Short mmCIF file of C-alpha atoms in Angstrom, two decimals:
data_model
loop_
_atom_site.label_atom_id
_atom_site.label_comp_id
_atom_site.label_asym_id
_atom_site.label_seq_id
_atom_site.Cartn_x
_atom_site.Cartn_y
_atom_site.Cartn_z
CA MET A 273 -11.32 -49.51 18.85
CA GLU A 274 -8.18 -49.85 17.10
CA GLU A 275 -5.68 -47.02 17.25
CA ARG A 276 -4.85 -44.57 14.51
CA PRO A 277 -1.96 -43.07 13.56
CA GLU A 278 -1.73 -39.55 14.25
CA THR A 279 -1.37 -37.98 10.76
CA GLU A 280 -4.58 -39.63 9.93
CA LEU A 281 -7.94 -37.63 9.63
CA ILE A 282 -10.30 -39.55 12.43
CA SER A 283 -13.83 -40.33 10.89
CA ILE A 284 -16.04 -42.96 13.11
CA PRO A 285 -19.83 -43.12 12.14
CA ALA A 286 -21.81 -42.44 15.23
CA THR A 287 -23.02 -45.65 16.91
CA PRO A 288 -23.52 -46.56 20.01
CA ARG A 289 -19.99 -47.24 21.23
CA ALA A 290 -18.27 -44.13 19.06
CA SER A 291 -18.39 -40.63 20.11
CA THR A 292 -17.83 -37.65 17.69
CA PRO A 293 -15.87 -37.94 14.47
CA GLU A 294 -12.96 -35.61 15.51
CA ILE A 295 -9.96 -34.04 12.79
CA LEU A 296 -6.65 -34.65 15.08
CA THR A 297 -5.23 -31.76 16.66
CA PRO A 298 -2.24 -30.57 18.58
CA SER A 299 -3.77 -31.57 21.90
CA GLY A 300 -6.63 -33.82 20.58
CA GLN A 301 -9.27 -31.37 21.52
CA ARG A 302 -10.77 -30.23 18.83
CA SER A 303 -14.83 -30.33 17.79
CA PRO A 304 -15.73 -32.01 14.40
CA ARG A 305 -15.43 -30.14 11.38
CA PRO A 306 -14.97 -30.39 7.99
CA ALA A 307 -11.73 -29.76 6.20
CA SER A 308 -12.15 -27.14 3.84
CA LYS A 309 -10.54 -26.31 0.21
CA GLU A 310 -11.30 -22.70 0.43
CA ALA A 311 -10.13 -22.43 4.39
CA LYS A 312 -6.79 -24.20 3.24
CA SER A 313 -5.88 -21.70 0.18
CA SER A 314 -7.11 -18.45 2.49
CA THR A 315 -4.16 -16.12 3.94
CA ALA A 316 -6.51 -13.28 5.09
CA TRP A 317 -6.95 -13.09 8.77
CA THR A 318 -9.60 -13.86 10.62
CA PRO A 319 -9.83 -14.07 14.12
CA THR A 320 -10.93 -17.61 13.89
CA SER A 321 -7.20 -18.48 11.68
CA PHE A 322 -5.22 -17.32 14.71
CA ILE A 323 -6.78 -17.96 18.06
CA SER A 324 -9.67 -21.19 17.20
CA PRO A 325 -8.72 -22.16 14.06
CA ARG A 326 -12.32 -23.62 12.11
CA PHE A 327 -10.38 -26.02 10.02
CA LEU A 328 -7.17 -28.06 10.78
CA SER A 329 -4.61 -29.83 9.03
CA PRO A 330 -4.73 -33.25 8.79
CA ILE A 331 -1.02 -33.55 9.59
CA GLY A 332 -0.63 -33.50 13.37
CA THR A 333 1.76 -32.64 15.25
CA PRO A 334 4.23 -34.86 17.70
CA MET A 335 1.55 -34.76 20.47
CA LYS A 336 -0.24 -37.84 21.29
CA ARG A 337 -4.03 -37.84 21.45
CA SER A 338 -5.46 -37.10 24.70
CA ARG A 339 -8.63 -39.06 25.14
CA ASN A 340 -7.90 -40.72 28.91
CA GLY A 341 -9.06 -38.67 30.99
CA ASN A 342 -11.38 -39.50 33.93
CA ALA A 343 -13.25 -37.65 37.16
CA HIS A 344 -10.00 -37.75 39.16
CA TYR A 345 -8.29 -35.74 36.28
CA ALA A 346 -11.29 -33.44 36.19
CA ALA A 347 -11.30 -32.65 40.38
CA PHE A 348 -7.43 -32.25 39.83
CA HIS A 349 -8.34 -29.47 36.97
CA ASN A 350 -10.94 -28.16 37.92
CA LEU A 351 -9.75 -27.46 41.58
CA ASN A 352 -6.24 -26.15 39.80
CA ALA A 353 -8.29 -23.98 38.15
CA GLY A 354 -10.54 -22.90 40.63
CA VAL A 355 -8.28 -21.81 43.68
CA GLY A 356 -5.44 -19.94 43.70
CA PHE A 357 -3.60 -16.39 43.65
CA GLN A 358 -7.22 -14.56 43.62
CA ALA A 359 -8.53 -15.96 47.03
CA LEU A 360 -5.15 -14.10 48.53
CA VAL A 361 -6.99 -11.07 46.90
CA LEU A 362 -10.42 -11.58 48.04
CA PRO A 363 -10.24 -9.63 51.64
CA VAL A 364 -9.30 -6.76 49.56
CA ALA A 365 -12.71 -6.40 48.18
CA PHE A 366 -14.24 -6.93 51.48
CA ALA A 367 -12.09 -3.67 53.06
CA PHE A 368 -14.23 -2.02 50.20
CA LEU A 369 -17.34 -3.71 50.70
CA GLY A 370 -17.69 -4.70 54.18
CA TRP A 371 -19.00 -7.59 56.48
CA SER A 372 -22.45 -7.88 54.66
CA TRP A 373 -22.18 -6.87 50.81
CA GLY A 374 -18.74 -8.79 51.31
CA ILE A 375 -20.10 -12.23 52.21
CA LEU A 376 -23.35 -11.94 50.42
CA SER A 377 -21.68 -11.25 47.25
CA LEU A 378 -19.21 -14.26 47.49
CA THR A 379 -22.00 -16.70 48.17
CA ILE A 380 -24.04 -15.48 45.30
CA ALA A 381 -20.96 -15.51 42.93
CA TYR A 382 -20.30 -19.05 44.15
CA CYS A 383 -23.77 -20.37 43.62
CA TRP A 384 -24.24 -18.47 39.93
CA GLN A 385 -20.86 -20.03 38.80
CA LEU A 386 -21.28 -23.63 40.08
CA TYR A 387 -24.85 -23.04 38.17
CA THR A 388 -23.56 -22.29 34.66
CA LEU A 389 -20.54 -24.78 35.13
CA TRP A 390 -23.11 -27.25 35.89
CA ILE A 391 -24.42 -25.59 31.91
CA LEU A 392 -21.41 -25.83 30.61
CA VAL A 393 -20.82 -29.48 31.48
CA GLN A 394 -24.47 -30.45 30.05
CA LEU A 395 -23.92 -28.98 26.90
CA HIS A 396 -20.78 -30.39 25.67
CA GLU A 397 -22.86 -33.17 24.12
CA ALA A 398 -25.91 -31.05 24.01
CA VAL A 399 -26.30 -32.59 20.54
CA PRO A 400 -26.28 -36.49 20.14
CA GLY A 401 -23.16 -37.86 18.22
CA LYS A 402 -21.10 -34.62 18.74
CA ARG A 403 -18.89 -32.73 21.23
CA TYR A 404 -17.99 -29.14 21.78
CA ASN A 405 -14.31 -29.56 22.62
CA ARG A 406 -13.85 -25.68 23.17
CA TYR A 407 -15.62 -22.78 24.92
CA VAL A 408 -15.51 -21.11 21.33
CA GLU A 409 -17.00 -23.76 19.57
CA LEU A 410 -19.83 -23.88 22.01
CA ALA A 411 -20.85 -20.04 21.41
CA GLN A 412 -20.46 -20.90 17.66
CA ALA A 413 -22.98 -23.17 18.28
CA ALA A 414 -25.39 -21.01 20.00
CA PHE A 415 -24.70 -17.64 18.77
CA GLY A 416 -24.04 -17.86 15.10
CA GLU A 417 -20.36 -18.60 13.43
CA ARG A 418 -19.22 -15.21 13.25
CA LEU A 419 -21.20 -13.78 16.49
CA GLY A 420 -20.06 -16.46 18.80
CA LEU A 421 -16.77 -15.92 17.59
CA TRP A 422 -16.63 -12.40 18.58
CA LEU A 423 -18.57 -12.82 21.85
CA ALA A 424 -16.37 -15.97 22.99
CA LEU A 425 -12.83 -15.50 21.77
CA PHE A 426 -12.03 -12.08 23.25
CA PRO A 427 -12.91 -12.62 26.76
CA THR A 428 -11.69 -16.55 26.82
CA VAL A 429 -8.24 -15.07 25.58
CA TYR A 430 -8.14 -11.93 28.02
CA LEU A 431 -8.73 -14.84 30.91
CA SER A 432 -6.08 -16.84 29.70
CA ALA A 433 -3.45 -14.16 29.03
CA GLY A 434 -4.62 -11.44 32.04
CA THR A 435 -4.64 -15.12 34.28
CA ALA A 436 -0.53 -16.00 33.02
CA THR A 437 0.21 -11.75 34.03
CA ALA A 438 -1.61 -12.24 37.17
CA LEU A 439 0.14 -15.49 38.36
CA ILE A 440 3.48 -13.85 37.00
CA LEU A 441 2.90 -10.33 39.39
CA ILE A 442 2.21 -12.86 42.50
CA GLY A 443 4.54 -15.51 41.93
CA GLY A 444 7.14 -13.14 41.51
CA GLU A 445 6.49 -10.91 44.33
CA THR A 446 6.00 -14.40 46.69
CA MET A 447 9.51 -15.66 45.47
CA LYS A 448 10.74 -12.44 46.64
CA LEU A 449 9.59 -12.74 49.56
CA PHE A 450 10.58 -16.45 50.30
CA PHE A 451 14.16 -15.10 49.64
CA GLN A 452 13.87 -12.66 52.38
CA ILE A 453 12.65 -14.61 55.07
CA VAL A 454 14.82 -17.63 54.35
CA CYS A 455 18.16 -15.41 53.87
CA GLY A 456 17.28 -13.02 56.61
CA PRO A 457 19.89 -10.98 57.80
CA LEU A 458 22.41 -12.87 55.37
CA CYS A 459 21.09 -11.36 52.05
CA SER A 460 23.24 -9.94 49.64
CA SER A 461 23.48 -5.98 50.07
CA ASN A 462 22.44 -6.16 46.48
CA PRO A 463 19.23 -8.61 46.36
CA LEU A 464 17.17 -8.89 43.06
CA THR A 465 14.58 -6.52 42.23
CA THR A 466 10.97 -7.21 41.91
CA VAL A 467 11.01 -7.19 38.34
CA GLU A 468 13.85 -9.50 37.95
CA TRP A 469 12.31 -12.19 40.35
CA TYR A 470 9.44 -11.34 38.14
CA LEU A 471 11.53 -12.58 35.33
CA VAL A 472 12.75 -15.97 37.53
CA PHE A 473 9.22 -16.91 37.63
CA THR A 474 8.55 -16.23 34.33
CA SER A 475 11.50 -18.55 33.51
CA LEU A 476 10.63 -21.66 35.54
CA CYS A 477 7.17 -21.41 34.18
CA ILE A 478 8.76 -21.51 30.75
CA VAL A 479 10.56 -24.78 31.55
CA LEU A 480 7.42 -26.28 33.06
CA SER A 481 5.39 -25.11 30.01
CA GLN A 482 7.62 -27.84 27.50
CA LEU A 483 4.54 -30.33 28.62
CA PRO A 484 2.40 -30.66 26.01
CA ASN A 485 -1.59 -31.48 26.64
CA LEU A 486 -4.09 -31.21 29.67
CA ASN A 487 -3.69 -34.83 30.31
CA SER A 488 0.36 -34.65 30.81
CA ILE A 489 -0.08 -31.98 33.21
CA ALA A 490 -2.07 -33.87 35.27
CA GLY A 491 0.40 -34.09 38.02
CA LEU A 492 0.98 -30.66 38.08
CA SER A 493 -2.69 -30.08 38.31
CA LEU A 494 -2.59 -32.51 41.12
CA ILE A 495 0.18 -30.67 42.95
CA GLY A 496 -1.68 -27.10 42.61
CA ALA A 497 -4.76 -28.48 43.76
CA ILE A 498 -3.03 -30.11 47.25
CA THR A 499 -0.66 -26.52 47.74
CA ALA A 500 -3.90 -24.39 47.14
CA ILE A 501 -6.12 -26.16 49.81
CA THR A 502 -2.78 -26.16 51.83
CA TYR A 503 -1.53 -22.60 51.78
CA SER A 504 -4.60 -21.30 51.80
CA THR A 505 -5.47 -22.73 55.09
CA MET A 506 -2.21 -22.07 56.74
CA VAL A 507 -2.58 -18.21 55.91
CA TRP A 508 -6.03 -17.90 57.19
CA VAL A 509 -5.42 -19.84 60.37
CA LEU A 510 -1.78 -17.82 60.62
CA SER A 511 -3.95 -14.80 60.20
CA VAL A 512 -6.63 -15.25 62.84
CA SER A 513 -4.36 -16.79 65.26
CA GLN A 514 -2.26 -13.46 65.33
CA GLN A 515 -3.13 -10.75 67.23
CA ARG A 516 -5.26 -8.21 65.68
CA PRO A 517 -3.52 -4.54 64.35
CA PRO A 518 -4.91 -2.01 67.29
CA THR A 519 -6.29 -0.02 64.56
CA ILE A 520 -8.30 -2.39 62.72
CA SER A 521 -11.52 -0.93 61.69
CA TYR A 522 -14.50 -3.19 59.46
CA GLU A 523 -16.10 0.02 58.28
CA PRO A 524 -15.69 0.09 54.56
CA LEU A 525 -12.67 1.97 53.26
CA SER A 526 -14.03 5.80 52.66
CA LEU A 527 -13.19 7.99 50.00
CA PRO A 528 -12.90 11.42 49.07
CA SER A 529 -15.95 11.58 46.84
CA PHE A 530 -19.10 9.60 46.10
CA SER A 531 -18.04 8.51 42.41
CA ALA A 532 -14.83 7.41 43.53
CA SER A 533 -16.61 4.69 46.13
CA VAL A 534 -18.77 3.48 43.65
CA PHE A 535 -15.73 2.91 41.19
CA SER A 536 -14.17 1.21 44.24
CA VAL A 537 -17.18 -1.36 44.93
CA MET A 538 -17.62 -2.22 41.20
CA ASN A 539 -13.69 -2.60 41.19
CA ALA A 540 -13.93 -5.04 44.44
CA LEU A 541 -17.06 -6.84 42.68
CA GLY A 542 -14.89 -7.43 40.21
CA ILE A 543 -12.28 -8.78 42.33
CA VAL A 544 -15.22 -11.55 43.47
CA ALA A 545 -16.09 -12.12 40.47
CA PHE A 546 -11.85 -12.76 39.16
CA ALA A 547 -12.22 -15.35 42.13
CA PHE A 548 -14.79 -17.59 39.84
CA ARG A 549 -13.00 -17.82 36.79
CA GLY A 550 -11.95 -20.79 35.21
CA HIS A 551 -15.05 -21.88 33.23
CA ASN A 552 -13.35 -20.89 30.20
CA LEU A 553 -11.27 -24.19 30.12
CA ALA A 554 -14.23 -26.72 31.93
CA MET A 555 -14.83 -27.78 27.62
CA GLU A 556 -11.20 -28.36 27.45
CA ILE A 557 -11.11 -30.38 30.34
CA GLN A 558 -14.50 -32.43 29.92
CA ALA A 559 -12.76 -33.25 26.42
CA THR A 560 -9.94 -34.94 27.64
CA MET A 561 -12.21 -37.66 28.57
CA PRO A 562 -13.77 -40.74 26.24
CA SER A 563 -17.39 -40.18 25.62
CA THR A 564 -19.64 -42.77 24.02
CA PHE A 565 -23.49 -42.54 24.16
CA LYS A 566 -23.69 -45.19 26.80
CA HIS A 567 -20.72 -43.95 29.00
CA PRO A 568 -21.26 -39.93 28.08
CA ALA A 569 -18.05 -37.62 29.11
CA HIS A 570 -20.70 -35.70 31.25
CA VAL A 571 -20.82 -37.94 34.22
CA PRO A 572 -17.57 -38.27 35.17
CA MET A 573 -16.88 -34.54 34.78
CA TRP A 574 -19.61 -33.38 37.23
CA LYS A 575 -18.55 -36.02 39.45
CA GLY A 576 -14.75 -34.20 40.06
CA ALA A 577 -16.24 -30.91 39.69
CA LYS A 578 -18.18 -31.35 42.50
CA VAL A 579 -15.76 -32.56 44.71
CA ALA A 580 -13.30 -29.57 43.22
CA TYR A 581 -15.63 -26.77 43.95
CA PHE A 582 -16.46 -28.31 47.82
CA PHE A 583 -12.49 -27.82 48.54
CA ILE A 584 -12.65 -24.50 46.26
CA ALA A 585 -15.58 -23.19 49.01
CA LEU A 586 -13.54 -24.34 51.99
CA CYS A 587 -10.62 -22.46 50.46
CA LEU A 588 -11.95 -19.21 49.21
CA PHE A 589 -14.36 -18.46 52.08
CA PRO A 590 -12.14 -18.91 55.07
CA VAL A 591 -9.58 -16.85 53.85
CA ALA A 592 -12.17 -13.98 52.28
CA ILE A 593 -14.06 -14.35 56.03
CA GLY A 594 -10.88 -14.96 58.04
CA GLY A 595 -8.13 -12.47 56.43
CA PHE A 596 -10.94 -9.59 56.41
CA TRP A 597 -11.81 -10.67 60.39
CA ALA A 598 -7.61 -10.36 61.40
CA TYR A 599 -6.63 -6.74 58.87
CA GLY A 600 -10.09 -5.11 57.99
CA ASN A 601 -9.69 -2.18 55.81
CA LEU A 602 -5.74 -1.97 57.02
CA MET A 603 -5.61 -4.64 54.19
CA PRO A 604 -2.84 -3.95 51.96
CA SER A 605 -3.84 -4.23 47.58
CA GLY A 606 -1.43 -7.66 47.31
CA GLY A 607 -3.74 -9.17 49.19
CA ILE A 608 -3.74 -11.41 52.80
CA LEU A 609 -0.21 -13.23 51.89
CA ASN A 610 1.15 -8.77 52.01
CA ALA A 611 -0.34 -8.03 55.15
CA LEU A 612 0.73 -11.65 56.82
CA TYR A 613 4.50 -10.64 55.89
CA GLY A 614 3.87 -7.10 57.08
CA PHE A 615 2.43 -7.22 60.16
CA HIS A 616 3.53 -10.50 61.46
CA SER A 617 6.38 -11.38 59.93
CA HIS A 618 8.40 -11.11 63.02
CA ASP A 619 5.51 -13.02 65.10
CA ILE A 620 5.52 -16.36 62.78
CA PRO A 621 8.19 -18.84 63.04
CA ARG A 622 10.12 -18.19 59.79
CA GLY A 623 10.49 -22.40 58.80
CA LEU A 624 6.53 -21.80 58.78
CA LEU A 625 6.04 -18.50 57.00
CA ALA A 626 9.09 -19.28 54.57
CA MET A 627 6.20 -22.71 53.65
CA THR A 628 3.75 -20.70 52.74
CA PHE A 629 5.34 -18.34 50.92
CA LEU A 630 7.07 -21.84 48.81
CA LEU A 631 3.69 -23.48 48.57
CA VAL A 632 2.00 -20.49 46.98
CA VAL A 633 5.01 -20.27 44.15
CA PHE A 634 4.15 -23.97 43.45
CA ASN A 635 0.51 -23.44 43.18
CA CYS A 636 0.97 -20.38 40.80
CA LEU A 637 3.72 -22.38 38.58
CA SER A 638 0.73 -25.37 38.50
CA SER A 639 -2.05 -22.97 37.61
CA PHE A 640 -0.01 -20.90 34.97
CA GLN A 641 0.43 -24.50 33.12
CA ILE A 642 -3.63 -25.54 32.78
CA TYR A 643 -4.57 -21.27 32.07
CA SER A 644 -1.97 -21.34 29.16
CA MET A 645 -2.72 -24.51 27.39
CA PRO A 646 -5.73 -23.76 25.84
CA VAL A 647 -3.51 -20.56 23.91
CA PHE A 648 -0.27 -22.89 23.30
CA ASP A 649 -3.26 -25.06 21.53
CA SER A 650 -4.14 -22.29 19.51
CA PHE A 651 -1.02 -21.13 18.39
CA GLU A 652 0.12 -24.78 17.00
CA ALA A 653 -3.11 -25.28 15.28
CA SER A 654 -2.68 -21.92 13.66
CA TYR A 655 0.40 -23.10 12.76
CA THR A 656 -0.34 -26.76 11.36
CA THR A 657 -2.75 -24.91 9.82
CA ARG A 658 -1.02 -22.42 7.49
CA THR A 659 2.13 -24.32 7.23
CA ASN A 660 0.52 -27.51 6.56
CA ARG A 661 3.39 -29.20 8.31
CA PRO A 662 3.62 -30.39 11.60
CA CYS A 663 4.48 -28.63 14.83
CA SER A 664 7.66 -29.79 15.55
CA ILE A 665 9.14 -29.72 19.30
CA TRP A 666 11.66 -26.61 18.58
CA VAL A 667 8.37 -24.54 17.07
CA ARG A 668 6.21 -25.31 19.98
CA SER A 669 9.10 -24.49 22.49
CA GLY A 670 9.74 -21.45 20.41
CA PHE A 671 5.60 -20.36 21.00
CA ARG A 672 5.93 -20.94 24.50
CA VAL A 673 8.60 -19.04 25.16
CA PHE A 674 6.93 -16.05 23.01
CA TYR A 675 4.03 -16.62 25.16
CA GLY A 676 5.99 -16.33 28.77
CA PHE A 677 7.90 -13.43 27.86
CA ILE A 678 4.80 -11.43 26.57
CA SER A 679 2.55 -11.90 29.77
CA PHE A 680 6.16 -10.99 31.37
CA PHE A 681 6.51 -7.91 29.87
CA ILE A 682 2.62 -7.02 30.73
CA GLY A 683 3.32 -7.73 33.98
CA VAL A 684 5.72 -5.12 33.99
CA ALA A 685 3.96 -2.40 32.66
CA LEU A 686 0.88 -3.13 34.85
CA PRO A 687 1.92 -4.23 38.22
CA PHE A 688 -1.04 -3.50 40.31
CA LEU A 689 -2.71 -6.92 41.33
CA SER A 690 -6.22 -6.37 42.76
CA SER A 691 -6.72 -3.69 40.08
CA LEU A 692 -5.46 -5.95 37.31
CA ALA A 693 -7.88 -8.75 38.82
CA GLY A 694 -10.94 -6.47 39.06
CA LEU A 695 -10.23 -5.27 35.40
CA LEU A 696 -10.21 -9.03 34.34
CA GLY A 697 -12.90 -9.99 36.47
CA GLY A 698 -15.25 -7.55 34.81
CA LEU A 699 -14.26 -7.99 31.30
CA THR A 700 -14.39 -12.23 31.44
CA LEU A 701 -17.24 -12.26 33.52
CA PRO A 702 -19.73 -13.15 30.86
CA VAL A 703 -17.78 -16.33 30.04
CA THR A 704 -18.70 -17.48 33.49
CA PHE A 705 -22.37 -15.77 34.37
CA ALA A 706 -23.55 -14.59 31.45
CA TYR A 707 -22.71 -16.64 27.99
CA PRO A 708 -23.77 -20.20 29.79
CA CYS A 709 -27.22 -18.89 30.50
CA PHE A 710 -27.65 -17.54 26.86
CA MET A 711 -26.23 -21.04 25.35
CA TRP A 712 -28.49 -22.83 27.58
CA VAL A 713 -31.63 -21.33 26.40
CA LEU A 714 -30.44 -21.16 22.60
CA ILE A 715 -29.45 -24.52 22.24
CA LYS A 716 -31.95 -26.42 24.82
CA LYS A 717 -34.92 -24.01 23.62
CA PRO A 718 -36.93 -23.90 26.74
CA SER A 719 -40.63 -23.39 26.64
CA LYS A 720 -41.02 -19.96 26.03
CA TYR A 721 -42.09 -17.79 29.16
CA SER A 722 -41.42 -20.90 31.42
CA PHE A 723 -39.61 -20.21 34.66
CA ASN A 724 -36.30 -22.18 32.96
CA TRP A 725 -36.59 -19.27 30.20
CA TYR A 726 -36.97 -16.11 32.43
CA PHE A 727 -34.57 -17.45 34.80
CA ASN A 728 -31.38 -17.93 32.15
CA TRP A 729 -32.57 -14.61 30.38
CA ILE A 730 -32.29 -12.81 33.17
CA LEU A 731 -29.07 -14.49 34.85
CA GLY A 732 -27.71 -13.75 31.36
CA TRP A 733 -28.34 -9.84 31.19
CA LEU A 734 -27.98 -9.56 34.35
CA GLY A 735 -24.15 -11.02 33.54
CA VAL A 736 -23.41 -8.45 31.19
CA ALA A 737 -24.63 -5.20 33.19
CA PHE A 738 -22.42 -6.61 35.82
CA SER A 739 -19.60 -7.02 33.05
CA LEU A 740 -19.90 -3.13 32.20
CA ALA A 741 -19.92 -1.78 35.51
CA PHE A 742 -17.16 -3.66 37.07
CA SER A 743 -14.84 -3.44 33.97
CA ILE A 744 -15.23 0.65 34.36
CA GLY A 745 -14.81 -0.06 37.96
CA GLY A 746 -11.60 -2.08 37.11
CA VAL A 747 -10.42 0.55 34.72
CA TRP A 748 -10.86 3.52 37.25
CA SER A 749 -8.75 1.63 40.29
CA MET A 750 -5.64 1.02 37.68
CA VAL A 751 -5.71 4.85 36.96
CA ASN A 752 -6.12 5.69 40.41
CA SER A 753 -4.53 3.08 42.01
CA GLY A 754 -1.31 5.15 43.30
CA LEU A 755 -4.63 7.60 45.43
CA THR A 756 -6.85 4.29 46.70
CA LEU A 757 -4.81 1.41 47.34
CA LYS A 758 -1.90 0.89 49.94
CA PHE A 759 0.86 -0.87 48.98
CA PHE A 760 3.26 -2.74 51.36
CA LYS A 761 6.84 -2.30 51.01
CA PRO A 762 9.00 -5.67 52.62
CA PRO A 763 11.87 -4.50 54.53
CA ASN A 764 15.18 -4.79 52.97
#
């Protein structure tokens, strides 16, 4: 197939050697939709026009088309999106759930999200000759244009923005601890505050965010995947190898009232759900792969996803179980990293401890890029549609600087990581656990009242119910974080 200029509207007939006709967009990752004159002339605001434009300008942008992904890229991206800082907070959930319910909820959530990921991979090309390259577009195909937009748009935006905010919190705090470990007694009398470290981390994220699309950050995703596996292993190994605190207990934390206990358990389950975020990126990752009828993209995507989620299990389960074994209900709200520093900063060699913290920083920088890319793409597509001009490198940089500092300000306003993780897990749970099941029934249309039909409807409605419960628990935990959560303050 000959190369097309960036500014050309690509329209290829659906033959066995060609995939779907598509309109070129900032990252080359949109599903086909014909341009509409009414859409171009309309200036009224709609959610679609801001986040997921249905009608995109054929002008294009300075970015090049991205269709050279493969199973290796899929493994890197899925691993980078699926494991990271959220694993560090899992022992906090175990402190409220205890051994039995903690392991059971983690196992169920892992199997559930792996099934729904398989659904999304299969539905990417559910209609022959058509590719749904964004989560919102698949939701619109299943639920209808308007309802699908409202159901899927805001949870996916919350997930991208909320994850970016949480990454700034954990990344800035980890940079502060790393500096204190390396500097030791030589630290100045006026070290940077935590908020200033948040700002330093945000600035680094903005510099790296100038890479244009998902394939251009494949190297960063590889770095993020390697660092995530390495520091996850180091954290739980270092924790279980040290002597446990003398007052440790494995009984779930007792709270003053029954209602407080219920809300805390809901928040803890929300933390478990948040550990498996990443489905909002599945369609974008698969969209970076070439696809024909003979060699569909779902084959390399699923190969890469299986490898990624094998390593994700090797990271999440040992951190959750080993961290709770090492610290029990003494686990601080910041997670196992804070516990390791608070209990064993003088027992572990400084170089080894500093390396662990530095790997966490590298992973957070990499994760920020992959979770922010869909938002960057939406900003640039909206600009191209409204102005009918290419998105220059200066405009693109401006969008990314704006997004980075908005995430920073939200992080400063809501500096409660475990509470924020529970709330995000509740609000965005349908994206991972509920919507894919509904989509399978509505698009694939299995036989009514068959096992497949019942199974997916039940899973979908359970996901919606859990989302409401976990969101309430997350809100309650944020409001009462000073009463229910204990924070470690690193020594000056």
